[in-house]
Short mmCIF file of C-alpha atoms and ligand atoms in Angstrom, two decimals:
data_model
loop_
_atom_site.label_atom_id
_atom_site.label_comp_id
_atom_site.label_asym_id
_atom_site.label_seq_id
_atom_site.Cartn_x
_atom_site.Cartn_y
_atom_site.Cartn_z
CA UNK A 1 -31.09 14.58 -22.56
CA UNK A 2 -34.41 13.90 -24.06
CA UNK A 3 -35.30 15.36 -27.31
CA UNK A 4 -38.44 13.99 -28.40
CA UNK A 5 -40.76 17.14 -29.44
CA UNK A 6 -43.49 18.81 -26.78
CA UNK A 7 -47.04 17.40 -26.89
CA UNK A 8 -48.39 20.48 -28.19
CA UNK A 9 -46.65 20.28 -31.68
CA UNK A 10 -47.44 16.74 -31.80
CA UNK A 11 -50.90 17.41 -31.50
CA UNK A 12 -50.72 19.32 -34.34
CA UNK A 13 -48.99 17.03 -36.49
CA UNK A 14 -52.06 14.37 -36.13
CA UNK A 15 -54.31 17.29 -36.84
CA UNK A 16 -52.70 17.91 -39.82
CA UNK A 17 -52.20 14.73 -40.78
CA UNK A 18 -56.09 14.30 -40.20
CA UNK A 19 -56.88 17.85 -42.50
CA UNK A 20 -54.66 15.90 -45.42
CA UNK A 21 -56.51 12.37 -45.04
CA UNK A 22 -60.04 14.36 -45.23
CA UNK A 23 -59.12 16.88 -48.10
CA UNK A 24 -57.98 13.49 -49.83
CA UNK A 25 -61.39 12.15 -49.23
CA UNK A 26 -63.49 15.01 -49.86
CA UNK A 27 -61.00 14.99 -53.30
CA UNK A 28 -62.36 11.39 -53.94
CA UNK A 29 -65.83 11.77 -53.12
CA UNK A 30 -65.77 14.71 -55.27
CA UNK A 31 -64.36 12.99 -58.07
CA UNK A 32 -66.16 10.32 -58.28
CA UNK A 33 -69.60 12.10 -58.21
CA UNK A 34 -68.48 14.30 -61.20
CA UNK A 35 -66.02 11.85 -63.17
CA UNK A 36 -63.77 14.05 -62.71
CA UNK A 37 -61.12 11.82 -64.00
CA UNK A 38 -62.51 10.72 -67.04
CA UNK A 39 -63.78 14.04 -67.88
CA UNK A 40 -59.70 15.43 -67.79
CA UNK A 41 -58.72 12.45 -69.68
CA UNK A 42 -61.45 13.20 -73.03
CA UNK A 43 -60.07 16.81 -72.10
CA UNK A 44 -56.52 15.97 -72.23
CA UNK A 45 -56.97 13.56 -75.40
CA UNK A 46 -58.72 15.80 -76.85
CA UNK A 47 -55.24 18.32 -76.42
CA UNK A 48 -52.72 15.37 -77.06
CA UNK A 49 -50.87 17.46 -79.54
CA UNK A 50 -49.97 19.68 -76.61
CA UNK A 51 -49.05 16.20 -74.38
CA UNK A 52 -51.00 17.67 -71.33
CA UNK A 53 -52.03 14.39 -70.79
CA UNK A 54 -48.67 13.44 -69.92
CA UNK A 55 -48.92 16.41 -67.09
CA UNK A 56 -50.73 14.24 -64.30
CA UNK A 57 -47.94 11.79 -63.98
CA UNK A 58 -45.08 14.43 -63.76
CA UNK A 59 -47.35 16.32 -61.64
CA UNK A 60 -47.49 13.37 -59.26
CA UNK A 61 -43.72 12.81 -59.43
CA UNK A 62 -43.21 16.56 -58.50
CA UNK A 63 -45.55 16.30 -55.69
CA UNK A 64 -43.62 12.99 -54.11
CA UNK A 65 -40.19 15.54 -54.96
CA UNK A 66 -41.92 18.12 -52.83
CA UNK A 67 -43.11 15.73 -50.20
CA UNK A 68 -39.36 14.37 -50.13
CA UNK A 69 -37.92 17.91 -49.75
CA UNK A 70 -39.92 18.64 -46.94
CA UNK A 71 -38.75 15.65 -44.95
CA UNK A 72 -35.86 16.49 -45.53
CA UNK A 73 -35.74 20.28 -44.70
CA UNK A 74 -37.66 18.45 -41.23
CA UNK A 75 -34.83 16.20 -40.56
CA UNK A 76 -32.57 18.50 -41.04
CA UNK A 77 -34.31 21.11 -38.78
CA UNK A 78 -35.01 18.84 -36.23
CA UNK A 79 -31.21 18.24 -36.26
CA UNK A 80 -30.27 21.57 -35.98
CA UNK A 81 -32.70 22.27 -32.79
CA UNK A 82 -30.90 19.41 -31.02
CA UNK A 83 -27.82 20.37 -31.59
CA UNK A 84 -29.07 23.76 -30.28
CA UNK A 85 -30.53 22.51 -27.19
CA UNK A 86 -27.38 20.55 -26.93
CA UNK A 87 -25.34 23.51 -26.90
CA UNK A 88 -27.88 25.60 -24.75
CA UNK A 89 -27.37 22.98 -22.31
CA UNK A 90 -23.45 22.93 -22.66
CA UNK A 91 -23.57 26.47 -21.92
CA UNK A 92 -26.13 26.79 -19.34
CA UNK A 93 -23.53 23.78 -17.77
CA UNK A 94 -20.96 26.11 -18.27
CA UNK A 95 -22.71 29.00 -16.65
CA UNK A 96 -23.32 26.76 -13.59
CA UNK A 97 -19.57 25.84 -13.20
CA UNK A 98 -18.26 29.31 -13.64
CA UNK A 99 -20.86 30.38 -10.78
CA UNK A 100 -19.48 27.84 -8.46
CA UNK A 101 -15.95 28.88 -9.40
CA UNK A 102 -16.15 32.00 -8.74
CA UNK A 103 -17.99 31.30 -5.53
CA UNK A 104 -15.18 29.48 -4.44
CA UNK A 105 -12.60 31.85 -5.59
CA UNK A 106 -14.36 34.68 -3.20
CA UNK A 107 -14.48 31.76 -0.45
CA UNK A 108 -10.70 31.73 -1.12
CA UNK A 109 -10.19 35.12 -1.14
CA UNK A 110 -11.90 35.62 2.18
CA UNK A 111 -9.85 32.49 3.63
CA UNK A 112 -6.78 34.55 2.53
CA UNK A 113 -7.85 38.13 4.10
CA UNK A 114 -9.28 36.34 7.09
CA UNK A 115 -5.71 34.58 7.78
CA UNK A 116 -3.56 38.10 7.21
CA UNK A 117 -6.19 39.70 9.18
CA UNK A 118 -5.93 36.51 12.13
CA UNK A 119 -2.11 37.55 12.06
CA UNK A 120 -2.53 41.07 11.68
CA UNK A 121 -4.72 40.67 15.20
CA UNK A 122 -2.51 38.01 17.12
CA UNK A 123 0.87 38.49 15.97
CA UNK A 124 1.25 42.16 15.26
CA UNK A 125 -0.93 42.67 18.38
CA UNK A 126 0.74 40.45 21.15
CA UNK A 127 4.40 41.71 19.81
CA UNK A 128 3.46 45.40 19.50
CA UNK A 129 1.89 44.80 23.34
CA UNK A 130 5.30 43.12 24.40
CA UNK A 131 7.27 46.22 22.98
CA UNK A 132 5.37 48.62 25.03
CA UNK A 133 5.38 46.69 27.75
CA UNK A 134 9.45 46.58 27.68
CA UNK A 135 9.46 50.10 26.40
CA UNK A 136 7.45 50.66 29.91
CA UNK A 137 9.76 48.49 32.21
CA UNK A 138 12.78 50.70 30.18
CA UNK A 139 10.79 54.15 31.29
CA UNK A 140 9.88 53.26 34.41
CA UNK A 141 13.30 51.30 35.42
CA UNK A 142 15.37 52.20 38.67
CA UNK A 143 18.58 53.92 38.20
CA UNK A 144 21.08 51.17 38.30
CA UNK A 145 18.91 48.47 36.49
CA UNK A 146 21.26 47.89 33.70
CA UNK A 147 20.59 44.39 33.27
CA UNK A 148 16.86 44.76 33.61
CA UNK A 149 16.86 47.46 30.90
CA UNK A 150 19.48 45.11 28.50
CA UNK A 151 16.96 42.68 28.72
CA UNK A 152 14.23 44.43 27.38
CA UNK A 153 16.05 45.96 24.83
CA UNK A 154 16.99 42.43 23.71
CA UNK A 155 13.47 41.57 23.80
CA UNK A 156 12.57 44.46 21.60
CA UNK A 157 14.98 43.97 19.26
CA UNK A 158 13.92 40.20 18.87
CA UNK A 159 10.33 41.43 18.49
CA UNK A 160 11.22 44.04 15.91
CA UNK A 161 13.01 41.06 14.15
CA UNK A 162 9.84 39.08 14.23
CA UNK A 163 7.64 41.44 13.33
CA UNK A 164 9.77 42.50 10.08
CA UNK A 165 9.45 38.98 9.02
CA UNK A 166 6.10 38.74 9.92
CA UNK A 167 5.86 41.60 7.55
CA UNK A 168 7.40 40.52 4.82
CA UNK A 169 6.23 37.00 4.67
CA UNK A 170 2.36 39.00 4.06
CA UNK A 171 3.73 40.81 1.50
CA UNK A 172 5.20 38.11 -0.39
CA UNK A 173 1.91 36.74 -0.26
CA UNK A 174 0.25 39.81 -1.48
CA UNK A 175 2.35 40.44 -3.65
CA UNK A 176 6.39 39.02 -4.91
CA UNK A 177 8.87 41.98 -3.79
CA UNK A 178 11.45 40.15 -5.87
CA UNK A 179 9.04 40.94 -9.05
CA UNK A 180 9.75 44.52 -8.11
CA UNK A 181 13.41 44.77 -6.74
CA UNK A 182 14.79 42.34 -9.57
CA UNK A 183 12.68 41.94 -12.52
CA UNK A 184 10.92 39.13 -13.81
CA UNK A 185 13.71 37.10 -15.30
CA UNK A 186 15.82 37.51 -11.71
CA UNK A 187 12.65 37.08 -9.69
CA UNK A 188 12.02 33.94 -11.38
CA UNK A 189 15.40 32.40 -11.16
CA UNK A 190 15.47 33.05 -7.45
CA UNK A 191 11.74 31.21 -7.04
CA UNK A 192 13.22 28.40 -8.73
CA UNK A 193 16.28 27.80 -6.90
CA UNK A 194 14.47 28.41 -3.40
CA UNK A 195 11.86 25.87 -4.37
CA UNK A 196 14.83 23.30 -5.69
CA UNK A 197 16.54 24.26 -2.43
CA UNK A 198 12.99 23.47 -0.33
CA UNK A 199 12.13 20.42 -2.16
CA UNK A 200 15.08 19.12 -3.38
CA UNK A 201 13.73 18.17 -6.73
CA UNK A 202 15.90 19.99 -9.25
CA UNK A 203 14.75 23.14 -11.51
CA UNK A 204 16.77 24.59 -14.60
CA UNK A 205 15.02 27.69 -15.81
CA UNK A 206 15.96 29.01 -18.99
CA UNK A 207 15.54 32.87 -19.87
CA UNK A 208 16.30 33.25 -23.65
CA UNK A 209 15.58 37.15 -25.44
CA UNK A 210 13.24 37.80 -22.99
CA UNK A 211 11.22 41.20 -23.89
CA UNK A 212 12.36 44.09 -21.80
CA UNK A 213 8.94 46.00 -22.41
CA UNK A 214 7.16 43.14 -20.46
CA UNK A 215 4.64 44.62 -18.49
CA UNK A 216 4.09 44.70 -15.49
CA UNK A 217 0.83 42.45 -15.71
CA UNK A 218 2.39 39.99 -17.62
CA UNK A 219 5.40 39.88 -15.07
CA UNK A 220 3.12 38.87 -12.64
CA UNK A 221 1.00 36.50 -14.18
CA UNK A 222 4.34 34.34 -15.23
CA UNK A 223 5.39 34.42 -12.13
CA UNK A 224 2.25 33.03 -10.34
CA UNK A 225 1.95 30.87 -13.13
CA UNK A 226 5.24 29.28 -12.06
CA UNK A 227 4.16 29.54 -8.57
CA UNK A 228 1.47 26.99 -9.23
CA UNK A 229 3.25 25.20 -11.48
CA UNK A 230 5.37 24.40 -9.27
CA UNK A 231 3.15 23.80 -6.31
CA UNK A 232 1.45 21.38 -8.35
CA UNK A 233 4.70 19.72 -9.20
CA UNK A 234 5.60 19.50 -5.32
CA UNK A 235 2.03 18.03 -4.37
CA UNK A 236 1.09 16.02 -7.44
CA UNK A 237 3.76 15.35 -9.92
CA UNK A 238 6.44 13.12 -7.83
CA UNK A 239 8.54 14.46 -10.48
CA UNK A 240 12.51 14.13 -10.22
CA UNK A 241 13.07 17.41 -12.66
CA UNK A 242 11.56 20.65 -13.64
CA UNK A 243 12.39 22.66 -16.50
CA UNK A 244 11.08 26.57 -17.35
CA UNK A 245 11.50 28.24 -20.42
CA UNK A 246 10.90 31.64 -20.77
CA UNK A 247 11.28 33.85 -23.94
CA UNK A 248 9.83 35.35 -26.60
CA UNK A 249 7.29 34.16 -29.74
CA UNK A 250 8.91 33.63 -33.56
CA UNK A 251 7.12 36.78 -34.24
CA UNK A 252 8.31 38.65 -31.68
CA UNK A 253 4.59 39.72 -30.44
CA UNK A 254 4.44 37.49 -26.99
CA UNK A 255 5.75 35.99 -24.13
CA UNK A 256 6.19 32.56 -24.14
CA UNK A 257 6.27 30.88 -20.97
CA UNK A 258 7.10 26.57 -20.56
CA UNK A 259 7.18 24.74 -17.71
CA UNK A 260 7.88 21.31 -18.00
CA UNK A 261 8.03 18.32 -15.43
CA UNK A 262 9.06 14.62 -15.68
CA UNK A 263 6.44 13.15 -13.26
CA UNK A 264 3.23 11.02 -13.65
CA UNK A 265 1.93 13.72 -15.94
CA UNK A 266 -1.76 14.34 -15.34
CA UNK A 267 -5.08 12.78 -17.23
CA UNK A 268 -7.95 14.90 -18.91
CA UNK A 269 -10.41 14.26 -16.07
CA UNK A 270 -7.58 15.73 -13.08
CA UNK A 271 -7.36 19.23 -14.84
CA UNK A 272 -11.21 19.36 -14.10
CA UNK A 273 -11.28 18.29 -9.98
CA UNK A 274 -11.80 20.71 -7.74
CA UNK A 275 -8.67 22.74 -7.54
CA UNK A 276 -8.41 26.08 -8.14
CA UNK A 277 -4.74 26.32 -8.70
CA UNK A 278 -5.80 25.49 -13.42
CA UNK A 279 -8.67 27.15 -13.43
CA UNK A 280 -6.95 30.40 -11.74
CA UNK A 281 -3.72 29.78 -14.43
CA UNK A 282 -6.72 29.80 -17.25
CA UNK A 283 -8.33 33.04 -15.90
CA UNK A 284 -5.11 35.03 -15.57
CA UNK A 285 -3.82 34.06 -18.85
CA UNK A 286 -7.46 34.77 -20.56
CA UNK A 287 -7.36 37.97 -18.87
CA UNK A 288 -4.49 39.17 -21.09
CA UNK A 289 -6.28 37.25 -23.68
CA UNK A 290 -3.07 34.94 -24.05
CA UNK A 291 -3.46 31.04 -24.62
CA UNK A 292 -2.18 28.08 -22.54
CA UNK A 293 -2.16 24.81 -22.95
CA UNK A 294 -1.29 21.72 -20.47
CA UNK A 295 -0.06 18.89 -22.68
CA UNK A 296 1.77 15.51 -21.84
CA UNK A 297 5.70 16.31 -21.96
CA UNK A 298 8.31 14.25 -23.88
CA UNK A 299 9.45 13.08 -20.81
CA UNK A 300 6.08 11.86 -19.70
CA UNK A 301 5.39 14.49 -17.08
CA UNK A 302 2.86 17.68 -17.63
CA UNK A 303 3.74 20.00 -19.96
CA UNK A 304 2.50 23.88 -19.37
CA UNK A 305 2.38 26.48 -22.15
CA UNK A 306 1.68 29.73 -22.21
CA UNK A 307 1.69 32.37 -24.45
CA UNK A 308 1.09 36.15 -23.47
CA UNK A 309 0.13 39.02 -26.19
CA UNK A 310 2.86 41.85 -24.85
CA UNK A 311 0.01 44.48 -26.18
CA UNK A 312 -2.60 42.87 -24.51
CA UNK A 313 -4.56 44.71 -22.49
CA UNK A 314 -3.27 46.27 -19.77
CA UNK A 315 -0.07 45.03 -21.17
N1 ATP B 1 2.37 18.72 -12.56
C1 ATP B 1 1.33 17.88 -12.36
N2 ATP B 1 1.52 16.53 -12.47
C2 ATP B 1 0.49 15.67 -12.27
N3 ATP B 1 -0.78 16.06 -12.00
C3 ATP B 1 -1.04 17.37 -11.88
C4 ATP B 1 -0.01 18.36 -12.05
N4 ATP B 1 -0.56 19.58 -11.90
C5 ATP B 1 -1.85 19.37 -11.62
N5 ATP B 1 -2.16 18.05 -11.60
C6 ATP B 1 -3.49 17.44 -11.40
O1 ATP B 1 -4.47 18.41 -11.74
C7 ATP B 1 -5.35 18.61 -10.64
C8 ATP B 1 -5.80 20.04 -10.61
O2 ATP B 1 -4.73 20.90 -10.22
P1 ATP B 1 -5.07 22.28 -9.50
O3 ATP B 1 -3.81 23.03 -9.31
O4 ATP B 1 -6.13 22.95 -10.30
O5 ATP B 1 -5.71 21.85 -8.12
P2 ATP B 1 -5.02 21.35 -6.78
O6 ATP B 1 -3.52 21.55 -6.89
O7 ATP B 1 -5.49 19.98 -6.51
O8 ATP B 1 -5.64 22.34 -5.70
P3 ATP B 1 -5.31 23.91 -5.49
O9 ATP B 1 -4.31 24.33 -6.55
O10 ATP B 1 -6.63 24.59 -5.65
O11 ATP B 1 -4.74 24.03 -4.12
C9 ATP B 1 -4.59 18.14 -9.42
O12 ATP B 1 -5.46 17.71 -8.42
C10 ATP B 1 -3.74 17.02 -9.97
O13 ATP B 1 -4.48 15.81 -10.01
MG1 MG B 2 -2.69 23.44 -7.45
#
C-alpha cells in the first residue's frame, strides 16, 4: 500500500511554505528600512529593569518549541491516517472475503437442494412408477396368477424398503433424527462410534455434567461441529485417535465442546484455503455468539474448542 499524501495537499504545503519564506522577507525588508531592531533594543535598554530585553531570545526559543510541537502533532497524525487507511483496507479486505463466502455458501446450498431435488425426481420417481406399475399387474392379474402377483408384491415391498431409506438418508442430511429421538449426548456417542466403525480410526467421546437445558440450537451446532470435525479428521488429519469432550464451563454459563485429534495438526495458512467446512464452524458458533478456537493439541494433532453461551440467543 502506498501512503505518500495526494498532490493536492502537497501543493499546498509548497504554497505555504512559499507564504512563510515571503512574510520572512517582507519582515526583513521591513526591518531594515526602519531599524527596527535597533530601535527595540534602545527601547528594551531603556526598560532593562523590567528584563524585556531578555524577551526576544525566549520568544525565539518558544517559537522553535511551537515549531517542534507541530511536527510532532504532524507525525503523529500522519501516523494515525495510515494506520486508518490500513485498517480501512483490512476491512474493505474483509468485506470482499465475506462476499465471496457467502457466495459460495449459497452455491453450496443450491448444490445441496439441487442433489435432494435430482433424487427426489429419479429415485422417488422411477420407484413410485415401479409400484404402480406392480400395483397394476396385481389389479389387472388373471385368476390363478399366484406367482405373478407374489412377485410383484416382492417387488413392492423391496421398493418400499428402498424408498424408506432413500428417505431417511435426506433427512439425516437435513437434519440428525438421532438429535431428536436421543438427545445430544446419545446422538453424539452414536456419530462417533459409526464414524470409528466407518473409518476405523478410533473415537472416545467423553460427556461429563452436560447441561440438560441445552437448547435445541446449541444441540445442533455441537453436533455439526463434530460432524466436520470429524470429516476433516477423515480427509486431512491421517490421525490414529480422536478424542471429544463435552461438558459444561467452571461457571456453569456454557457448553464446552473439545475435539481433539493426534494427526499432522494443521498450519495457520490451511484454516484460511478454500473450504467451507472452518469458516461454517466459525459462523455457527458466532451465531450463538460463543467462541472457538483451533489450536495445536498436546499430541500434535488439531485441537478444536468451543464454547457456547446456554442463554445465547435463541438459546
Ligand atoms: N483435523 C485436521 N488436521 C489437519 N488439517 C486440517 C484438519 N482440519 C482441517 N484441516 C486443514 O484446514 C483446511 C480447511 O478445512 P475446511 O474444513 O475449512 O475445508 P475442507 O475440509 O478442505 O473443505 P470442505 O470442508 O469445505 O469440504 C483443510 O483443507 C486442511 O488443510
Ligand atoms: Mg472440511
Amino acid at each position: 500500500m502506498k501512503n505518500s499524501p495526494p498532490p493536492s495537499s502537497l501543493r499546498q504545503a509548497w504554497t505555504d511554505l512559499a507564504l512563510i519564506a515571503l512574510a520572512a522577507l517582507l519582515c526583513f525588508v521591513m526591518s531594515s528600512q526602519l531599524e527596527l531592531s535597533e530601535k527595540l533594543t534602545a527601547f528594551f535598554i531603556r526598560h532593562e529593569s523590567w528584563q524585556l530585553d531578555e524577551w526576544p531570545l525566549s520568544l525565539l526559543v518558544f517559537s522553535l518549541g511551537l515549531c517542534w510541537f507541530a511536527f510532532r502533532r504532524a507525525h503523529e497524525a500522519h501516523r494515525a491516517l495510515t494506520e486508518r487507511q490500513s485498517a480501512d483496507e483490512q476491512v474493505a479486505e474483509l468485506l470482499r472475503r465475506n462476499r465471496d463466502l457467502s457466495q459460495r455458501l449459497i452455491l453450496v446450498q443450491e448444490d445441496e437442494r439441487r442433489a435432494l431435488a435430482r433424487e427426489l425426481h429419479d429415485e422417488f420417481g422411477q420407484s413410485c412408477t415401479a409400484i404402480r406399475t406392480d400395483a397394476n399387474y396385481i389389479f389387472h392379474a388373471r385368476p390363478g396368477d399366484d406367482a405373478g402377483i407374489l412377485a410383484s408384491a416382492r417387488r413392492i415391498d423391496h421398493t418400499a424398503h428402498h424408498l424408506h431409506a432413500l428417505c431417511r438418508g435426506m433427512l439425516a442430511r437435513l437434519r440428525p433424527p438421532a438429535l431428536d429421538s436421543l438427545g445430544l449426548t446419545a446422538a453424539l456417542q452414536e456419530l462417533c462410534e459409526s464414524w470409528e466403525e466407518q473409518t476405523g480410526v478410533a473415537c472416545h467421546f467423553f460427556p461429563q455434567d452436560v447441561p440438560l437445558e441445552v437448547s435445541d440450537a446449541i444441540a445442533v451446532t455441537c453436533y455439526r461441529l463434530v460432524q466436520e470435525a470429524l470429516t476433516n479428521v477423515t480427509r486431512h488429519a491421517g490421525a490414529s485417535q480422536v478424542r471429544i469432550d463435552l461438558g459444561r464451563s467452571a461457571d456453569a454459563g456454557s457448553v464446552k465442546l473439545r475435539i481433539e485429534d493426534d494427526g499432522c495438526g494443521m498450519t495457520a495458512p490451511q484454516a484460511f484455503t478454500s473450504g467451507l467446512g472452518i469458516v461454517g464452524m466459525r459462523e455457527r458458533v458466532a451465531a450463538l455468539h460463543g467462541e472457538i478456537s483451533l489450536a495445536p493439541a498436546t499430541s500434535h494433532g488439531l485441537r478444536i474448542e468451543a464454547t457456547l453461551p446456554l442463554n445465547g440467543p435463541a438459546a
